[in-house]
Amino acid sequence: YDYKLNGGAQFRRLMWESEIFVRYAEICDEVNKRDIVQARGVAITTVGWRDVVVKILAKEAHLKMKARVRYVAERLRWFFKEQKEAVIEFMDSVKGSADEKMYSVLFTKHVEQLKQDPMVKEVVFETFDKVVDRQYEEFMALFENTLCATFNNPWLFMKRRVLSIDDQSLEETYLPTFEDLKERIETEMQSGADVEQMINGWVANVPED
């Protein structure tokens, strides 16, 4: 953190920090005997240990994960809103640079208009902020629904990690092909089944008495 980052480098570090923050989330509260007894409860149908796990996760982890998702969303919203001046500075630096031919001539035209007319700049910035706020709300709605589905039946969402963070530069990063996506889906489905089998073995060892 000795160097100030911007643009892609800053966004990539944000993604790393967000992934670590969410991936290693814990309940951080001790689950005692009373919690287990209450989760086990009394019901007309048989309540197994799998049901107990689902109840405890829903009670102890759901709201905490929702708070972590909101934190990530706030970080993303702040990042994009802070990039406005950086984008203006970049657009202004294109003219006369060695990479000028790689970018649209509209960059120079539009940045001159933004610099000459503060009112236009203010309207553009306000519109951009409104779009970011709208995407923030959609992001939260999407992940709140995902969390509800996850904690309703967490067994369907278990999987091992199939993607890794490496030292590739942004220039070496590329979008996966259709074949890559099919292979990843098969791998994730298999890894989810492996994890479920492992946890089922742990649950089976818990006494029912």
XYZ file of N, CA and C in Angstrom:
627
model
N 0.812 -1.205 0.000
C 0.000 0.000 0.000
C 0.855 1.270 0.000
N 2.098 1.152 -0.448
C 2.966 2.319 -0.496
C 2.723 3.152 -1.745
N 2.048 2.596 -2.741
C 1.841 3.295 -3.997
C 0.342 3.515 -4.225
N 0.010 4.678 -4.756
C -1.368 4.981 -5.092
C -1.708 4.327 -6.424
N -2.789 3.558 -6.437
C -3.211 2.860 -7.644
C -4.429 3.544 -8.227
N -4.627 3.309 -9.514
C -5.780 3.875 -10.191
C -6.224 2.917 -11.281
N -7.452 3.102 -11.737
C -7.925 2.336 -12.878
C -7.925 0.837 -12.640
N -7.400 0.103 -13.649
C -7.431 -1.351 -13.616
C -6.676 -1.952 -12.454
N -5.510 -1.389 -12.112
C -4.718 -1.922 -11.002
C -5.461 -1.773 -9.676
N -6.102 -0.628 -9.482
C -6.864 -0.394 -8.252
C -8.079 -1.323 -8.194
N -8.738 -1.508 -9.346
C -9.913 -2.372 -9.380
C -9.527 -3.821 -9.097
N -8.395 -4.236 -9.650
C -7.962 -5.618 -9.424
C -7.636 -5.855 -7.956
N -6.979 -4.899 -7.304
C -6.702 -5.048 -5.881
C -8.004 -5.064 -5.075
N -8.973 -4.252 -5.502
C -10.275 -4.248 -4.844
C -10.938 -5.617 -4.949
N -10.823 -6.263 -6.111
C -11.404 -7.590 -6.285
C -10.722 -8.610 -5.381
N -9.407 -8.516 -5.249
C -8.685 -9.423 -4.348
C -9.149 -9.226 -2.901
N -9.192 -7.974 -2.476
C -9.589 -7.684 -1.092
C -11.026 -8.148 -0.828
N -11.913 -7.914 -1.792
C -13.308 -8.306 -1.615
C -13.443 -9.821 -1.562
N -12.703 -10.511 -2.422
C -12.785 -11.977 -2.431
C -12.312 -12.554 -1.102
N -11.188 -12.050 -0.598
C -10.665 -12.543 0.679
C -11.627 -12.220 1.810
N -12.189 -11.016 1.792
C -13.103 -10.579 2.845
C -14.344 -11.465 2.918
N -14.863 -11.868 1.759
C -16.076 -12.684 1.724
C -15.756 -14.166 1.857
N -14.699 -14.618 1.188
C -14.391 -16.051 1.162
C -14.067 -16.580 2.553
N -13.366 -15.797 3.364
C -12.955 -16.266 4.675
C -13.862 -15.746 5.798
N -15.109 -15.466 5.447
C -16.070 -15.014 6.459
C -16.391 -16.159 7.410
N -16.537 -15.834 8.679
C -16.879 -16.815 9.696
C -18.028 -16.293 10.551
N -18.710 -17.204 11.224
C -19.790 -16.791 12.119
C -19.231 -15.996 13.289
N -18.078 -16.432 13.809
C -17.366 -15.732 14.895
C -18.120 -15.776 16.222
N -19.208 -16.498 16.289
C -19.947 -16.690 17.544
C -19.931 -18.173 17.879
N -19.769 -18.469 19.150
C -19.744 -19.868 19.565
C -21.157 -20.442 19.533
N -21.298 -21.564 18.851
C -22.577 -22.265 18.817
C -22.599 -23.218 20.004
N -23.459 -22.927 20.968
C -23.482 -23.732 22.188
C -24.560 -24.812 22.131
N -24.641 -25.574 23.212
C -25.582 -26.687 23.288
C -27.024 -26.206 23.179
N -27.309 -25.073 23.796
C -28.670 -24.549 23.767
C -29.113 -24.227 22.338
N -28.215 -23.640 21.555
C -28.553 -23.324 20.163
C -28.877 -24.591 19.380
N -28.089 -25.628 19.623
C -28.304 -26.880 18.897
C -29.624 -27.525 19.303
N -29.905 -27.503 20.604
C -31.169 -28.087 21.082
C -32.366 -27.337 20.514
N -32.276 -26.008 20.496
C -33.384 -25.220 19.954
C -33.547 -25.449 18.455
N -32.427 -25.583 17.750
C -32.504 -25.838 16.314
C -33.065 -27.227 16.037
N -32.692 -28.157 16.900
C -33.212 -29.523 16.740
C -34.712 -29.537 16.981
N -35.147 -28.890 18.053
C -36.558 -28.654 18.327
C -37.433 -29.889 18.298
N -38.712 -29.635 18.144
C -39.717 -30.690 18.046
C -40.580 -30.395 16.823
N -40.752 -31.390 15.991
C -41.549 -31.196 14.780
C -42.325 -32.466 14.483
N -43.329 -32.328 13.656
C -44.127 -33.497 13.267
C -43.256 -34.475 12.483
N -42.448 -33.917 11.589
C -41.536 -34.755 10.812
C -40.194 -34.848 11.521
N -39.381 -35.766 11.094
C -38.072 -35.964 11.701
C -37.145 -34.811 11.337
N -36.450 -34.265 12.332
C -35.491 -33.182 12.115
C -34.087 -33.779 12.215
N -33.395 -33.811 11.101
C -32.051 -34.382 11.085
C -31.000 -33.319 11.347
N -29.761 -33.782 11.430
C -28.676 -32.838 11.682
C -28.454 -31.881 10.512
N -28.793 -32.315 9.323
C -28.700 -31.409 8.173
C -29.644 -30.220 8.366
N -30.844 -30.506 8.870
C -31.798 -29.421 9.131
C -31.292 -28.496 10.233
N -30.616 -29.074 11.226
C -30.056 -28.265 12.310
C -28.999 -27.309 11.771
N -28.149 -27.836 10.893
C -27.105 -26.992 10.290
C -27.728 -25.838 9.519
N -28.774 -26.125 8.756
C -29.438 -25.089 7.962
C -30.028 -24.014 8.876
N -30.659 -24.419 9.978
C -31.269 -23.458 10.899
C -30.215 -22.576 11.564
N -29.124 -23.188 11.997
C -28.074 -22.413 12.669
C -27.418 -21.432 11.703
N -27.165 -21.880 10.488
C -26.578 -20.980 9.490
C -27.519 -19.818 9.186
N -28.805 -20.122 9.053
C -29.775 -19.063 8.754
C -29.845 -18.045 9.884
N -29.709 -18.521 11.119
C -29.811 -17.627 12.274
C -28.532 -16.833 12.517
N -27.389 -17.505 12.405
C -26.130 -16.883 12.801
C -25.351 -16.239 11.652
N -25.518 -16.765 10.445
C -24.632 -16.331 9.361
C -25.292 -15.462 8.303
N -26.607 -15.590 8.145
C -27.265 -14.900 7.039
C -27.064 -13.384 7.106
N -27.398 -12.782 8.237
C -27.294 -11.322 8.360
C -25.839 -10.851 8.274
N -24.928 -11.663 8.790
C -23.512 -11.274 8.737
C -22.986 -11.303 7.302
N -23.400 -12.308 6.541
C -22.988 -12.355 5.141
C -23.631 -11.216 4.350
N -24.868 -10.881 4.697
C -25.531 -9.762 4.027
C -24.782 -8.460 4.283
N -24.294 -8.282 5.507
C -23.515 -7.089 5.835
C -22.204 -7.065 5.057
N -21.577 -8.218 4.878
C -20.331 -8.272 4.116
C -20.571 -7.961 2.638
N -21.671 -8.462 2.106
C -22.002 -8.156 0.714
C -22.247 -6.658 0.546
N -22.938 -6.053 1.511
C -23.188 -4.611 1.436
C -21.874 -3.826 1.504
N -20.941 -4.299 2.316
C -19.637 -3.638 2.396
C -18.928 -3.680 1.044
N -18.947 -4.849 0.393
C -18.323 -4.969 -0.930
C -19.014 -4.052 -1.926
N -20.345 -3.993 -1.872
C -21.097 -3.129 -2.786
C -20.736 -1.664 -2.572
N -20.583 -1.266 -1.308
C -20.203 0.119 -1.018
C -18.802 0.418 -1.534
N -17.889 -0.534 -1.392
C -16.530 -0.346 -1.908
C -16.540 -0.179 -3.421
N -17.345 -0.997 -4.100
C -17.430 -0.906 -5.558
C -18.049 0.420 -5.988
N -19.099 0.846 -5.286
C -19.735 2.119 -5.627
C -18.763 3.270 -5.429
N -18.029 3.246 -4.320
C -17.054 4.302 -4.064
C -15.965 4.308 -5.135
N -15.504 3.121 -5.535
C -14.446 3.035 -6.547
C -14.880 3.701 -7.846
N -16.056 3.333 -8.346
C -16.483 3.872 -9.637
C -16.747 5.377 -9.568
N -17.283 5.856 -8.458
C -17.520 7.295 -8.347
C -16.220 8.082 -8.268
N -15.179 7.463 -7.713
C -13.895 8.148 -7.594
C -13.105 8.150 -8.897
N -13.552 7.406 -9.898
C -12.807 7.306 -11.151
C -13.126 8.429 -12.134
N -14.090 9.264 -11.820
C -14.505 10.282 -12.789
C -13.363 11.224 -13.149
N -12.722 11.786 -12.141
C -11.622 12.714 -12.412
C -10.444 12.000 -13.064
N -10.215 10.754 -12.665
C -9.120 9.989 -13.268
C -9.378 9.743 -14.756
N -10.623 9.500 -15.116
C -10.967 9.298 -16.531
C -10.784 10.588 -17.310
N -11.191 11.694 -16.721
C -11.001 12.987 -17.382
C -9.505 13.242 -17.609
N -8.706 12.955 -16.614
C -7.259 13.147 -16.737
C -6.681 12.252 -17.827
N -7.170 11.026 -17.909
C -6.680 10.116 -18.953
C -7.081 10.614 -20.337
N -8.342 10.998 -20.500
C -8.802 11.482 -21.799
C -8.010 12.714 -22.241
N -7.654 13.541 -21.269
C -6.893 14.759 -21.586
C -5.461 14.444 -21.987
N -4.949 13.294 -21.551
C -3.559 12.947 -21.849
C -3.395 12.205 -23.167
N -4.508 11.847 -23.805
C -4.425 11.063 -25.040
C -3.840 11.879 -26.187
N -4.272 13.136 -26.317
C -3.815 13.969 -27.430
C -2.308 14.221 -27.339
N -1.634 13.909 -28.425
C -0.199 14.124 -28.491
C 0.631 12.986 -27.935
N -0.017 11.973 -27.388
C 0.731 10.836 -26.845
C 1.031 9.825 -27.944
N 1.916 8.874 -27.639
C 2.278 7.850 -28.614
C 1.108 6.922 -28.923
N 0.155 6.833 -28.005
C -0.992 5.934 -28.187
C -2.226 6.661 -28.694
N -2.059 7.858 -29.197
C -3.206 8.667 -29.610
C -4.056 7.960 -30.659
N -3.420 7.263 -31.601
C -4.150 6.619 -32.687
C -4.942 5.397 -32.217
N -4.685 4.940 -30.998
C -5.380 3.760 -30.487
C -6.756 4.095 -29.918
N -7.024 5.393 -29.721
C -8.269 5.796 -29.085
C -9.079 6.689 -30.016
N -10.360 6.770 -29.733
C -11.255 7.566 -30.559
C -10.902 9.052 -30.468
N -11.107 9.741 -31.570
C -10.871 11.193 -31.580
C -11.889 11.911 -30.708
N -12.978 11.223 -30.374
C -13.999 11.833 -29.533
C -13.494 12.050 -28.106
N -12.472 11.278 -27.699
C -11.906 11.485 -26.366
C -11.454 12.934 -26.203
N -10.663 13.378 -27.167
C -10.130 14.743 -27.103
C -11.242 15.775 -27.232
N -12.180 15.523 -28.124
C -13.273 16.464 -28.351
C -14.130 16.613 -27.096
N -14.473 15.495 -26.497
C -15.363 15.535 -25.335
C -14.676 16.093 -24.096
N -13.405 15.774 -23.918
C -12.719 16.272 -22.734
C -12.546 17.786 -22.799
N -12.355 18.321 -23.999
C -12.254 19.770 -24.147
C -13.580 20.438 -23.777
N -14.673 19.798 -24.170
C -15.993 20.356 -23.845
C -16.231 20.311 -22.334
N -15.807 19.219 -21.697
C -15.986 19.110 -20.247
C -15.137 20.133 -19.505
N -13.950 20.420 -20.004
C -13.063 21.378 -19.350
C -13.537 22.810 -19.549
N -14.139 23.077 -20.695
C -14.549 24.446 -21.006
C -15.897 24.810 -20.388
N -16.748 23.821 -20.152
C -18.092 24.109 -19.644
C -18.330 23.317 -18.357
N -18.143 23.940 -17.197
C -18.344 23.240 -15.914
C -19.755 22.697 -15.738
N -20.747 23.355 -16.349
C -22.122 22.887 -16.205
C -22.308 21.531 -16.883
N -21.722 21.384 -18.061
C -21.796 20.099 -18.771
C -21.103 19.018 -17.951
N -19.961 19.354 -17.404
C -19.217 18.401 -16.585
C -20.034 17.970 -15.371
N -20.706 18.920 -14.740
C -21.505 18.600 -13.564
C -22.669 17.687 -13.928
N -23.328 17.949 -15.070
C -24.454 17.119 -15.500
C -23.972 15.704 -15.818
N -22.845 15.591 -16.497
C -22.297 14.274 -16.840
C -21.956 13.501 -15.571
N -21.316 14.161 -14.623
C -20.934 13.501 -13.365
C -22.161 13.064 -12.570
N -23.181 13.925 -12.520
C -24.397 13.574 -11.791
C -25.095 12.372 -12.428
N -25.143 12.365 -13.762
C -25.759 11.239 -14.459
C -24.985 9.955 -14.198
N -23.667 10.057 -14.216
C -22.829 8.888 -13.943
C -23.077 8.362 -12.533
N -23.148 9.263 -11.560
C -23.386 8.853 -10.177
C -24.750 8.187 -10.021
N -25.763 8.699 -10.733
C -27.088 8.088 -10.662
C -27.074 6.661 -11.213
N -26.322 6.468 -12.298
C -26.215 5.121 -12.876
C -25.504 4.184 -11.908
N -24.441 4.668 -11.271
C -23.716 3.848 -10.298
C -24.624 3.484 -9.124
N -25.412 4.444 -8.638
C -26.336 4.175 -7.541
C -27.396 3.154 -7.950
N -27.857 3.252 -9.184
C -28.854 2.291 -9.672
C -28.255 0.887 -9.733
N -27.018 0.782 -10.228
C -26.363 -0.524 -10.295
C -26.078 -1.077 -8.899
N -25.824 -0.184 -7.957
C -25.617 -0.608 -6.570
C -26.873 -1.284 -6.028
N -28.022 -0.672 -6.266
C -29.283 -1.241 -5.782
C -29.561 -2.583 -6.454
N -29.281 -2.684 -7.745
C -29.503 -3.948 -8.448
C -28.527 -5.021 -7.955
N -27.300 -4.613 -7.678
C -26.301 -5.533 -7.125
C -26.774 -6.087 -5.789
N -27.248 -5.212 -4.910
C -27.699 -5.650 -3.597
C -28.928 -6.549 -3.709
N -29.866 -6.193 -4.586
C -31.065 -7.019 -4.748
C -30.697 -8.411 -5.247
N -29.770 -8.468 -6.203
C -29.345 -9.756 -6.752
C -28.723 -10.636 -5.677
N -27.791 -10.069 -4.895
C -27.083 -10.887 -3.925
C -27.918 -11.164 -2.676
N -28.856 -10.306 -2.354
C -29.775 -10.617 -1.256
C -30.640 -11.824 -1.619
N -31.096 -11.870 -2.863
C -31.861 -13.037 -3.313
C -30.992 -14.290 -3.334
N -29.740 -14.117 -3.760
C -28.823 -15.255 -3.785
C -28.550 -15.780 -2.388
N -28.370 -14.874 -1.425
C -28.132 -15.294 -0.043
C -29.348 -16.019 0.528
N -30.542 -15.523 0.229
C -31.752 -16.185 0.710
C -31.826 -17.612 0.167
N -31.529 -17.763 -1.112
C -31.547 -19.100 -1.709
C -30.451 -19.977 -1.125
N -29.290 -19.392 -0.887
C -28.166 -20.160 -0.356
C -28.445 -20.684 1.032
N -28.934 -19.833 1.920
C -29.166 -20.261 3.293
C -30.450 -21.082 3.438
N -31.306 -21.031 2.426
C -32.480 -21.892 2.444
C -32.097 -23.343 2.165
N -31.100 -23.522 1.302
C -30.605 -24.866 1.004
C -29.114 -24.776 0.689
N -28.281 -24.662 1.704
C -26.846 -24.452 1.468
C -26.155 -25.626 0.799
N -26.764 -26.811 0.855
C -26.118 -27.995 0.268
C -25.987 -27.872 -1.244
N -26.878 -27.112 -1.868
C -26.832 -26.964 -3.324
C -25.750 -25.999 -3.781
N -25.223 -25.190 -2.841
C -24.286 -24.144 -3.229
C -22.862 -24.445 -2.792
N -22.637 -25.637 -2.279
C -21.292 -25.971 -1.821
C -20.418 -26.370 -3.000
N -19.197 -25.882 -2.992
C -18.251 -26.264 -4.033
C -16.853 -25.890 -3.592
N -15.914 -26.559 -4.174
C -14.529 -26.166 -3.973
C -14.205 -25.028 -4.916
N -13.119 -24.348 -4.605
C -12.705 -23.241 -5.452
C -12.093 -23.787 -6.729
N -12.587 -23.307 -7.883
C -12.061 -23.776 -9.159
C -11.293 -22.680 -9.898
N -11.393 -21.446 -9.416
C -10.634 -20.347 -10.000
C -9.566 -19.903 -9.017
N -8.481 -19.418 -9.507
C -7.390 -19.002 -8.640
C -6.900 -17.627 -9.040
N -6.401 -16.896 -8.050
C -5.781 -15.595 -8.304
C -4.303 -15.825 -8.538
N -3.820 -15.440 -9.671
C -2.409 -15.640 -9.969
C -1.752 -14.302 -10.232
N -0.560 -14.347 -10.758
C 0.216 -13.127 -10.973
C 0.116 -12.618 -12.407
N -0.895 -13.052 -13.138
C -1.050 -12.570 -14.497
C -1.350 -11.076 -14.500
N -0.807 -10.393 -15.467
C -1.091 -8.976 -15.610
C -2.430 -8.805 -16.317
N -2.946 -7.589 -16.292
C -4.224 -7.339 -16.949
C -4.141 -7.587 -18.447
N -2.949 -7.375 -19.043
C -2.778 -7.599 -20.470
C -2.922 -9.072 -20.819
N -2.628 -9.963 -19.859
C -2.691 -11.393 -20.119
C -4.051 -11.983 -19.781
N -4.937 -11.166 -19.223
C -6.256 -11.640 -18.837
C -7.180 -11.619 -20.055
N -7.950 -12.702 -20.223
C -8.856 -12.775 -21.358
C -10.147 -13.443 -20.931
N -11.203 -13.210 -21.703
C -12.487 -13.811 -21.403
C -12.467 -15.296 -21.744
N -13.117 -16.129 -20.924
C -13.126 -17.564 -21.220
C -13.937 -17.870 -22.461
N -13.556 -18.923 -23.164
C -14.302 -19.358 -24.332
C -15.502 -20.191 -23.874
N -16.368 -20.522 -24.823
C -17.538 -21.338 -24.505
C -17.123 -22.711 -23.992
N -16.067 -23.273 -24.583
C -15.572 -24.574 -24.136
C -15.014 -24.478 -22.714
N -14.342 -23.374 -22.403
C -13.823 -23.172 -21.044
C -14.960 -23.121 -20.035
N -16.055 -22.432 -20.394
C -17.198 -22.324 -19.494
C -17.851 -23.688 -19.256
N -17.991 -24.490 -20.315
C -18.581 -25.817 -20.149
C -17.721 -26.685 -19.242
N -16.407 -26.596 -19.425
C -15.500 -27.380 -18.591
C -15.568 -26.926 -17.138
N -15.669 -25.611 -16.924
C -15.739 -25.087 -15.561
C -17.026 -25.535 -14.872
N -18.164 -25.521 -15.600
C -19.434 -25.943 -15.014
C -19.370 -27.391 -14.568
N -18.799 -28.242 -15.416
C -18.673 -29.657 -15.060
C -17.791 -29.827 -13.825
N -16.702 -29.055 -13.774
C -15.792 -29.138 -12.632
C -16.482 -28.686 -11.353
N -17.250 -27.589 -11.430
C -17.939 -27.075 -10.253
C -19.021 -28.034 -9.772
N -19.733 -28.651 -10.711
C -20.760 -29.615 -10.321
C -20.134 -30.807 -9.607
N -19.004 -31.265 -10.127
C -18.331 -32.397 -9.507
C -17.773 -32.031 -8.141
N -17.182 -30.830 -8.046
C -16.597 -30.408 -6.771
C -17.679 -30.230 -5.716
N -18.868 -29.738 -6.142
C -19.970 -29.605 -5.203
C -20.418 -30.947 -4.663
N -20.473 -31.955 -5.539
C -20.855 -33.297 -5.098
C -19.818 -33.871 -4.136
N -18.544 -33.625 -4.403
C -17.478 -34.127 -3.526
C -17.584 -33.520 -2.129
N -17.816 -32.209 -2.067
C -17.940 -31.537 -0.775
C -19.163 -32.040 -0.024
N -20.275 -32.229 -0.736
C -21.492 -32.707 -0.079
C -21.283 -34.102 0.499
N -20.595 -34.960 -0.225
C -20.316 -36.304 0.287
C -19.455 -36.245 1.540
N -18.474 -35.360 1.531
C -17.594 -35.230 2.688
C -18.384 -34.759 3.915
N -19.241 -33.736 3.735
C -20.018 -33.211 4.855
C -21.062 -34.224 5.309
N -21.652 -34.969 4.373
C -22.607 -36.008 4.753
C -21.933 -37.054 5.637
N -20.666 -37.331 5.358
C -19.936 -38.275 6.207
C -19.755 -37.721 7.607
N -19.461 -36.426 7.729
C -19.341 -35.813 9.060
C -20.675 -35.855 9.795
N -21.759 -35.502 9.088
C -23.076 -35.468 9.719
C -23.497 -36.867 10.173
N -23.162 -37.876 9.375
C -23.547 -39.244 9.710
C -22.884 -39.720 11.000
N -21.740 -39.131 11.341
C -21.024 -39.532 12.552
C -21.559 -38.866 13.819
N -22.489 -37.936 13.663
C -23.064 -37.260 14.828
C -24.136 -38.165 15.438
N -24.089 -38.453 16.732
C -25.095 -39.329 17.351
C -26.500 -38.724 17.240
N -27.477 -39.559 17.066
C -28.866 -39.108 16.963
C -29.548 -39.066 18.323
N -28.963 -39.690 19.340
C -29.590 -39.736 20.669
C -29.399 -38.426 21.399
